[in-house]
Amino acid sequence: MAGGGLGRWQAVAMAVVASFAVVFPMICAATSHTVGGSTGWTIPPNSSFYPNWASQNKLAVGDTLVFNFPTGAHTVVEVPKSSYDACSTKNQVGATLSTGPATVTINSAGKHYYICSVTGHCALNQKLAITVSGGSPTTPSIPPVASNSPGDASSPTPLPTAGGPSGSSSGGGSSAALPASMVGIPAAAAAGLLLAAALW
């Protein structure tokens, strides 16, 4: 009995280690970007300074933005586009960051807008608009599980349930939805976690 339990624990441990071996490098692949380079977060020398910086930096979900500024001299506020255009903190997203350097982790793809809320600074072009990609092109994600129709060869094969496959012999087996917490985890890591859960 003890030997069978040990083998089970070894399999679980190996599955967990394999999962982390796949996920950890991708987490570490996030890039830190210093806004404005060596100039930092300040009133820029011209109106194209921050737009040029943004166009020269490829940003992805998980990356961080470092806003270098002396505490008390500037702030960082994420705002919607309308507030960015108007240099207003109306409808700001999250808290005002007033301690420098301030670090912001990018949590979603799309457009993000940041301004300095110190009076007059945004009007002097201390504002940043960035476009964030969904992630690294080498980061695979788990496709949604869809039900197969008999004539659709492009549909993914559904995951079997714990009770085994069921349904007709035409390829329409049962499907098991992945837990929401596993969506976006690379397939190999998810498979390792599923194996560990099955052996548990």
XYZ file of C-alpha atoms in Angstrom, residues 33-142:
110
model
C 10.033 49.038 -20.136
C 11.327 52.324 -18.719
C 8.937 54.970 -20.025
C 10.881 57.682 -21.829
C 14.160 55.766 -21.596
C 16.880 57.707 -19.778
C 14.719 60.859 -19.809
C 12.090 59.122 -17.692
C 8.595 60.408 -16.871
C 8.754 64.189 -17.045
C 7.582 67.098 -19.152
C 9.027 66.026 -22.505
C 11.222 68.144 -24.795
C 8.564 68.027 -27.558
C 5.059 66.728 -28.308
C 6.331 63.689 -30.222
C 8.641 62.412 -27.464
C 6.294 59.907 -25.763
C 4.494 58.891 -28.985
C 7.923 58.100 -30.496
C 8.918 56.126 -27.409
C 5.661 54.126 -27.560
C 6.130 53.340 -31.262
C 9.648 52.003 -30.621
C 8.597 49.625 -27.829
C 6.661 46.420 -28.415
C 4.441 45.916 -25.382
C 2.673 42.703 -24.385
C 0.366 41.591 -21.607
C 2.491 40.812 -18.545
C 5.117 43.451 -19.322
C 5.747 46.277 -16.868
C 6.038 50.005 -17.408
C 8.470 51.813 -15.117
C 7.739 55.521 -14.764
C 10.931 57.119 -13.384
C 10.259 60.433 -11.632
C 11.117 62.081 -8.317
C 8.400 61.557 -5.703
C 6.261 64.682 -5.457
C 7.257 66.018 -8.883
C 4.881 63.973 -11.060
C 2.127 61.353 -10.963
C 0.924 58.506 -13.145
C -2.796 58.094 -13.770
C -4.346 55.617 -16.202
C -7.373 57.168 -17.892
C -9.758 56.422 -20.769
C -9.030 57.994 -24.176
C -11.523 60.837 -23.707
C -9.783 61.876 -20.471
C -6.366 61.458 -22.104
C -7.393 63.794 -24.934
C -8.826 66.331 -22.453
C -5.930 65.985 -19.969
C -8.429 65.106 -17.261
C -8.441 62.522 -14.479
C -12.186 62.064 -14.915
C -13.012 58.332 -14.914
C -9.441 57.371 -14.030
C -8.609 53.671 -13.993
C -7.174 52.661 -10.621
C -5.254 54.769 -8.153
C -3.058 57.791 -8.759
C 0.594 56.736 -8.468
C 2.546 59.543 -6.815
C 5.662 57.779 -5.522
C 8.481 57.428 -7.997
C 9.581 55.305 -9.602
C 6.126 53.846 -10.235
C 5.704 50.431 -11.826
C 2.576 49.400 -13.710
C 1.971 45.810 -14.815
C 0.062 45.585 -18.097
C -2.827 43.196 -17.505
C -4.824 43.514 -20.718
C -4.332 43.924 -24.443
C -5.471 46.999 -26.345
C -4.996 50.725 -25.877
C -3.889 52.171 -22.538
C -3.576 55.865 -21.706
C -1.516 57.491 -18.945
C -1.178 61.119 -17.914
C 0.564 63.166 -15.236
C -2.133 64.782 -13.088
C 0.074 67.605 -11.785
C -1.516 70.853 -12.983
C -0.347 71.777 -16.483
C 1.949 68.786 -17.054
C -0.402 66.826 -19.340
C -1.061 69.976 -21.390
C 2.724 70.131 -21.849
C 2.583 66.597 -23.348
C 3.424 64.527 -20.286
C 1.080 61.786 -21.399
C 1.517 58.351 -22.910
C -0.704 56.268 -25.204
C 0.342 52.656 -25.757
C -0.947 49.679 -27.710
C -0.505 46.325 -25.995
C -0.478 43.031 -27.875
C -2.204 39.981 -26.444
C 1.060 38.299 -25.524
C 4.153 36.708 -26.928
C 3.550 34.940 -30.252
C 5.353 31.900 -28.828
C 2.921 31.576 -25.916
C 0.327 28.964 -26.878
C -3.056 29.006 -25.236
C -5.651 26.334 -24.787
